[in-house]
Short mmCIF file of C-alpha atoms in Angstrom, two decimals:
data_model
loop_
_atom_site.label_atom_id
_atom_site.label_comp_id
_atom_site.label_asym_id
_atom_site.label_seq_id
_atom_site.Cartn_x
_atom_site.Cartn_y
_atom_site.Cartn_z
CA MET W 33 107.54 143.87 82.61
CA GLN W 34 107.96 141.79 79.67
CA ILE W 35 109.48 138.29 80.75
CA HIS W 36 111.20 136.23 78.14
CA TRP W 37 112.95 133.49 80.14
CA ILE W 38 113.47 130.61 77.90
CA GLU W 39 117.20 130.96 77.08
CA LYS W 40 118.14 127.93 78.71
CA ARG W 41 121.10 129.59 80.74
CA ILE W 42 120.32 127.44 83.73
CA THR W 43 122.71 124.16 83.72
CA LYS W 44 122.09 121.02 86.00
CA GLU W 45 124.83 122.36 87.96
CA ALA W 46 122.69 125.11 88.98
CA ILE W 47 120.22 123.00 91.03
CA LYS W 48 123.03 120.43 92.10
CA MET W 49 121.63 118.93 95.31
CA LEU W 50 118.03 119.90 94.72
CA GLY W 51 114.97 117.79 94.19
CA GLU W 52 111.49 118.09 92.35
CA CYS W 53 108.92 118.78 94.66
CA HIS W 54 106.00 118.70 92.56
CA ALA W 55 105.71 116.60 89.54
CA HIS W 56 103.23 114.03 87.70
CA LEU W 57 104.88 111.04 86.27
CA MET W 58 101.86 109.93 84.87
CA MET W 59 101.95 112.94 82.35
CA ASP W 60 104.22 113.51 79.44
CA GLY W 61 104.53 117.48 79.29
CA GLU W 62 102.85 117.27 75.86
CA ASN W 63 99.58 115.68 75.69
CA TYR W 64 97.57 114.83 78.99
CA LYS W 65 95.04 112.80 77.23
CA ALA W 66 97.29 111.00 75.36
CA ALA W 67 99.49 110.26 78.30
CA ALA W 68 96.51 108.84 80.15
CA ALA W 69 95.24 106.52 77.57
CA LEU W 70 98.70 105.22 77.24
CA HIS W 71 97.98 103.58 80.78
CA ARG W 72 94.74 103.15 80.69
CA ASP W 73 94.54 99.58 80.06
CA GLY W 74 97.51 98.75 82.30
CA VAL W 75 100.62 100.82 83.54
CA LYS W 76 103.23 101.15 80.78
CA GLU W 77 106.54 100.56 82.65
CA GLU W 78 108.61 101.81 79.84
CA ALA W 79 107.19 105.52 80.06
CA ILE W 80 107.96 105.58 83.79
CA ARG W 81 111.48 104.43 83.08
CA GLN W 82 111.68 107.52 80.54
CA HIS W 83 110.95 109.95 83.02
CA PHE W 84 113.07 108.65 85.84
CA GLN W 85 115.81 108.63 83.49
CA ALA W 86 115.34 112.10 82.06
CA TRP W 87 115.40 113.05 86.10
CA LYS W 88 118.60 111.30 86.59
CA ASP W 89 120.09 112.86 83.55
CA ALA W 90 119.40 116.26 85.33
CA GLY W 91 121.20 115.33 88.48
CA VAL W 92 117.67 115.14 90.15
CA ALA W 93 117.88 112.70 93.44
CA PHE W 94 114.66 113.47 95.16
CA VAL W 95 111.08 113.71 93.47
CA ARG W 96 107.72 114.28 95.12
CA ASP W 97 104.63 113.27 92.92
CA GLY W 98 101.20 114.49 92.76
CA GLY W 99 99.73 111.20 92.18
CA ASP W 100 97.28 109.69 89.54
CA ALA W 101 94.02 107.53 89.52
CA LEU W 102 95.59 105.05 87.12
CA GLY W 103 98.22 103.21 89.39
CA VAL W 104 101.26 105.01 87.36
CA SER W 105 102.67 106.41 90.54
CA ARG W 106 102.02 103.26 92.62
CA ARG W 107 104.54 101.50 89.81
CA ALA W 108 106.91 104.14 89.78
CA ARG W 109 107.90 103.87 93.59
CA ASP W 110 109.01 100.25 93.09
CA LEU W 111 111.22 101.45 90.00
CA ALA W 112 112.69 104.72 91.50
CA GLU W 113 115.45 103.09 93.43
CA GLU W 114 116.98 101.49 90.32
CA TYR W 115 117.49 105.37 89.09
CA GLY W 116 118.75 106.45 92.35
CA ILE W 117 116.00 108.38 93.04
CA ASP W 118 114.05 109.05 96.47
CA TYR W 119 110.39 108.83 95.05
CA ARG W 120 107.55 110.44 97.50
CA THR W 121 103.85 109.84 96.23
CA PRO W 122 100.18 110.13 97.77
CA LEU W 123 99.35 107.24 95.16
CA PHE W 124 96.33 109.54 94.42
CA ALA W 125 94.69 112.94 95.16
CA ILE W 126 91.32 113.52 96.59
CA HIS W 127 88.81 115.62 95.26
CA LYS W 128 85.06 116.28 96.10
CA LYS W 129 82.55 114.86 93.43
CA GLY W 130 81.89 117.68 90.89
CA HIS W 131 84.71 119.70 91.53
CA TYR W 132 88.24 119.60 89.86
CA GLY W 133 90.53 116.73 90.40
CA GLY W 134 89.46 113.86 88.46
CA ILE W 135 92.67 114.00 86.52
CA VAL W 136 94.80 112.86 89.31
CA GLY W 137 92.78 110.74 91.64
CA HIS W 138 89.24 110.05 93.38
CA ALA W 139 86.48 111.68 94.44
CA PHE W 140 84.17 111.61 97.57
CA GLY W 141 80.78 112.50 98.42
CA ASP W 142 80.49 112.82 101.89
CA TRP W 143 83.02 112.62 104.80
CA LYS W 144 82.63 108.77 105.47
CA GLU W 145 83.82 108.52 101.77
CA TYR W 146 86.69 111.27 102.60
CA ARG W 147 87.91 109.33 105.40
CA GLU W 148 88.02 106.12 103.60
CA LEU W 149 90.01 107.38 100.87
CA VAL W 150 92.61 109.07 103.33
CA LEU W 151 92.70 105.41 105.31
CA TRP W 152 93.01 103.58 102.16
CA ALA W 153 95.89 105.69 100.97
CA LYS W 154 97.80 105.21 104.17
CA ARG W 155 97.19 101.56 104.26
CA GLU W 156 98.53 101.33 100.68
CA GLY W 157 101.72 103.06 101.90
CA ALA W 158 101.06 106.38 100.73
CA ASP W 159 103.67 108.85 101.90
CA PHE W 160 101.07 111.80 102.37
CA ILE W 161 97.63 112.99 101.43
CA LYS W 162 96.98 115.12 98.52
CA ILE W 163 93.67 117.05 98.51
CA MET W 164 92.64 119.07 95.54
CA ILE W 165 90.88 122.54 97.06
CA SER W 166 90.31 124.71 93.85
CA GLY W 167 90.42 124.71 89.89
CA ILE W 168 93.50 125.55 87.69
CA MET W 169 94.32 128.38 85.83
CA ASP W 170 92.80 129.90 82.91
CA PHE W 171 95.65 130.87 81.02
CA SER W 172 93.65 132.77 78.39
CA ALA W 173 92.55 135.30 81.10
CA SER W 174 94.68 136.37 84.09
CA GLY W 175 93.07 136.47 87.40
CA VAL W 176 90.52 133.65 86.04
CA LEU W 177 90.09 129.79 87.57
CA THR W 178 88.47 127.20 86.08
CA GLU W 179 86.41 127.06 89.49
CA GLU W 180 86.66 129.34 92.66
CA GLY W 181 87.25 126.18 95.07
CA LEU W 182 85.85 124.52 97.99
CA GLU W 183 84.44 126.36 100.99
CA PRO W 184 86.88 127.07 103.72
CA GLU W 185 85.10 124.87 106.42
CA GLU W 186 85.43 121.93 104.04
CA ILE W 187 89.21 122.73 103.02
CA ARG W 188 89.58 122.68 106.90
CA GLU W 189 87.90 119.42 107.76
CA MET W 190 90.05 117.74 104.89
CA ILE W 191 92.96 118.69 106.71
CA ARG W 192 91.67 117.80 110.04
CA ILE W 193 90.75 114.51 108.95
CA ALA W 194 94.22 113.62 107.28
CA HIS W 195 96.13 114.90 110.23
CA GLY W 196 94.20 113.05 112.44
CA GLU W 197 95.62 109.83 110.83
CA GLY W 198 99.03 111.09 111.01
CA MET W 199 99.28 111.99 107.45
CA ALA W 200 100.80 115.18 106.10
CA VAL W 201 98.90 117.11 103.68
CA MET W 202 99.77 118.61 100.15
CA ALA W 203 97.09 120.77 98.67
CA HIS W 204 96.45 121.89 95.19
CA GLY W 205 95.21 125.08 95.70
CA ASN W 206 94.82 128.31 93.71
CA GLY W 207 93.18 131.56 94.62
CA ASP W 208 93.19 133.48 98.05
CA ARG W 209 90.26 132.29 99.71
CA PRO W 210 91.12 128.71 99.37
CA ALA W 211 94.84 128.94 100.13
CA ALA W 212 94.36 131.10 103.35
CA ALA W 213 91.83 128.25 104.58
CA ALA W 214 94.11 125.79 103.87
CA LEU W 215 97.08 127.76 105.81
CA GLU W 216 94.88 128.51 108.60
CA ALA W 217 94.03 124.73 108.57
CA GLY W 218 97.78 123.87 109.00
CA VAL W 219 98.42 122.49 105.76
CA ASP W 220 101.69 121.44 105.20
CA SER W 221 102.51 122.23 101.43
CA LEU W 222 100.48 124.53 99.28
CA GLU W 223 100.98 123.73 95.59
CA HIS W 224 100.79 126.49 93.04
CA GLY W 225 98.97 129.28 95.10
CA ASN W 226 98.41 131.58 92.07
CA TYR W 227 96.59 134.97 93.16
CA LEU W 228 97.46 135.18 96.36
CA SER W 229 97.09 138.39 98.44
CA ARG W 230 99.68 140.04 100.78
CA ASP W 231 97.91 139.15 103.60
CA THR W 232 98.00 135.39 102.71
CA LEU W 233 101.53 135.53 102.13
CA ASP W 234 102.03 137.02 105.27
CA LEU W 235 99.84 134.39 106.77
CA LEU W 236 101.95 131.71 104.70
CA THR W 237 105.10 133.21 106.26
CA GLU W 238 103.84 132.81 109.93
CA SER W 239 103.07 129.28 109.20
CA SER W 240 105.16 126.30 108.85
CA ALA W 241 103.99 125.21 105.33
CA VAL W 242 105.95 125.15 102.23
CA TRP W 243 104.89 127.05 99.10
CA VAL W 244 105.65 125.37 95.78
CA PRO W 245 104.75 128.04 93.35
CA THR W 246 105.26 126.18 90.14
CA LEU W 247 106.33 129.28 88.03
CA ALA W 248 107.10 126.81 84.81
CA PRO W 249 103.57 125.96 83.52
CA ALA W 250 103.12 129.44 82.97
CA GLY W 251 106.58 130.64 82.27
CA ASN W 252 107.00 127.82 79.46
CA LEU W 253 103.70 128.93 77.59
CA LEU W 254 105.34 132.23 76.75
CA GLY W 255 106.19 132.42 72.82
CA CYS W 256 103.85 128.72 72.03
CA GLY W 257 100.93 130.48 70.71
CA ARG W 258 98.42 128.46 72.54
CA PHE W 259 97.25 131.34 74.63
CA PRO W 260 97.26 135.24 74.74
CA GLU W 261 100.86 136.20 75.26
CA GLU W 262 99.63 139.37 77.23
CA GLU W 263 97.78 137.30 79.56
CA VAL W 264 100.25 134.59 80.19
CA GLN W 265 103.00 137.29 80.83
CA LYS W 266 100.42 138.97 83.30
CA ILE W 267 99.91 135.59 85.36
CA LEU W 268 103.48 134.92 85.42
CA LYS W 269 104.43 138.46 86.72
CA ARG W 270 102.06 138.25 89.26
CA GLN W 271 103.24 134.72 90.52
CA MET W 272 107.05 136.17 90.27
CA GLU W 273 106.33 139.08 92.33
CA CYS W 274 104.21 136.83 94.83
CA VAL W 275 107.43 134.77 95.22
CA SER W 276 109.93 137.94 95.60
CA TYR W 277 107.47 138.95 98.52
CA ALA W 278 107.30 135.85 100.24
CA PHE W 279 111.12 135.18 99.94
CA LYS W 280 112.21 138.57 101.56
CA LYS W 281 109.56 137.72 104.35
CA GLY W 282 111.44 134.50 104.82
CA ALA W 283 108.49 132.08 103.77
CA ARG W 284 109.51 128.16 103.03
CA LEU W 285 109.93 127.99 99.61
CA GLY W 286 109.89 124.59 97.42
CA LEU W 287 111.27 123.95 94.00
CA GLY W 288 108.80 122.25 92.02
CA SER W 289 108.16 122.56 88.36
CA ASP W 290 104.65 120.47 88.19
CA ALA W 291 106.63 118.21 85.88
CA GLY W 292 104.40 116.78 83.40
CA ALA W 293 102.04 119.59 82.56
CA TYR W 294 102.01 121.18 79.28
CA ARG W 295 105.37 122.15 78.14
CA VAL W 296 107.09 121.45 81.30
CA PRO W 297 109.02 117.91 80.59
CA HIS W 298 110.41 115.93 83.41
CA GLY W 299 113.92 116.99 84.37
CA GLN W 300 114.43 120.08 82.16
CA GLY W 301 111.19 121.59 83.71
CA LEU W 302 113.09 121.77 86.99
CA LEU W 303 115.80 123.90 85.50
CA ASP W 304 113.27 126.05 84.15
CA GLU W 305 111.60 126.63 87.21
CA TYR W 306 114.57 127.45 89.13
CA GLY W 307 115.28 129.89 86.33
CA TYR W 308 112.32 131.65 87.14
CA MET W 309 112.38 131.47 90.86
CA LEU W 310 116.12 133.03 90.38
CA GLU W 311 114.86 135.51 88.17
CA ALA W 312 112.02 136.40 90.97
CA VAL W 313 114.09 136.78 93.70
CA GLY W 314 116.90 138.36 91.95
CA ARG W 315 120.35 136.79 90.76
CA ASP W 316 122.45 138.53 93.65
CA GLN W 317 120.28 136.23 96.14
CA GLU W 318 121.18 132.85 94.31
CA GLU W 319 123.05 131.53 97.14
CA SER W 320 120.43 132.45 99.70
CA LEU W 321 117.65 131.05 97.38
CA LYS W 322 119.52 127.64 97.22
CA GLN W 323 119.63 127.54 101.05
CA ARG W 324 116.04 128.40 101.52
CA LEU W 325 115.31 125.73 99.07
CA ARG W 326 117.41 122.92 100.30
CA ASP W 327 116.02 123.82 104.06
CA SER W 328 112.51 123.52 102.61
CA GLU W 329 113.18 120.07 100.70
CA ALA W 330 114.80 118.91 103.72
CA TRP W 331 111.85 119.42 105.80
CA ILE W 332 109.32 117.94 102.95
CA ARG W 333 111.72 114.83 103.21
CA ARG W 334 111.20 114.65 106.90
CA ILE W 335 107.37 115.36 107.25
CA PHE W 336 106.19 113.64 103.82
CA HIS W 337 107.33 110.05 104.72
CA ASN W 338 105.34 107.25 105.49
CA SER W 339 107.59 105.58 108.20
CA SER W 340 105.56 102.36 107.73
CA ARG W 341 106.82 101.57 104.34
CA GLN W 342 110.29 100.37 103.71
CA LYS W 343 112.30 102.94 101.52
#
């Protein structure tokens, strides 16, 4: 199965009334290091405004961010209303020291430090807690992650503590073991979720969690020459097959492009993501897919919301 999606047949009319459920406003879709450096000595409001304008131009009125360690998403929530966008943010993500996650948040070394980070986020008006439980994709080799992820008992404790403070939990998780552990612990949304087994997809279907499979970061690499084309094809094909299976089983699926990731621009990235999802489930299922995505987004809007903060 050869996938060549970048035909741009998806227009903003196709995603009307659908939001962006996984974005990184701090990133620019081109160069993470340069984007981070831009805000290193203070948040640059103009960059935030450019991304909000891109979403507005694409007709996107809801954005759920993944947070950052530089205060960008904190400033963004104060500007979102000017663009008619309902913006939700964890402010920052939380990761275990020595593991992946510094790119978007703060680290903990023990459970006391973890709880303090959860309470800090809650006190500062975060809409939810985001946890990092695995590494990221190695796009040069299908089936390989930069690290396998945390132990199941650690994942369960992270979710338990956050839930105990009344906070919904978004988990960045790839690989079958971390994802299964998060689902068993009652995570509210699973982000990315590459390389899931059928058993874990069945577990997802039986849970109340939303899965945001973020197909665009792999799909938009096709043809760019940065990674072996055959390996990227394998990665995307497997994830699309998992989306197809989960859709048929009735799982909650959320539309989120990982906007800000390499070659996933804000606004356009969501159009691309919708195109990949539609290709995965079949074009004859478009209306059913839209309804599934709308229902999942409505659930996210209800759950991922800090009611103590005036929106």
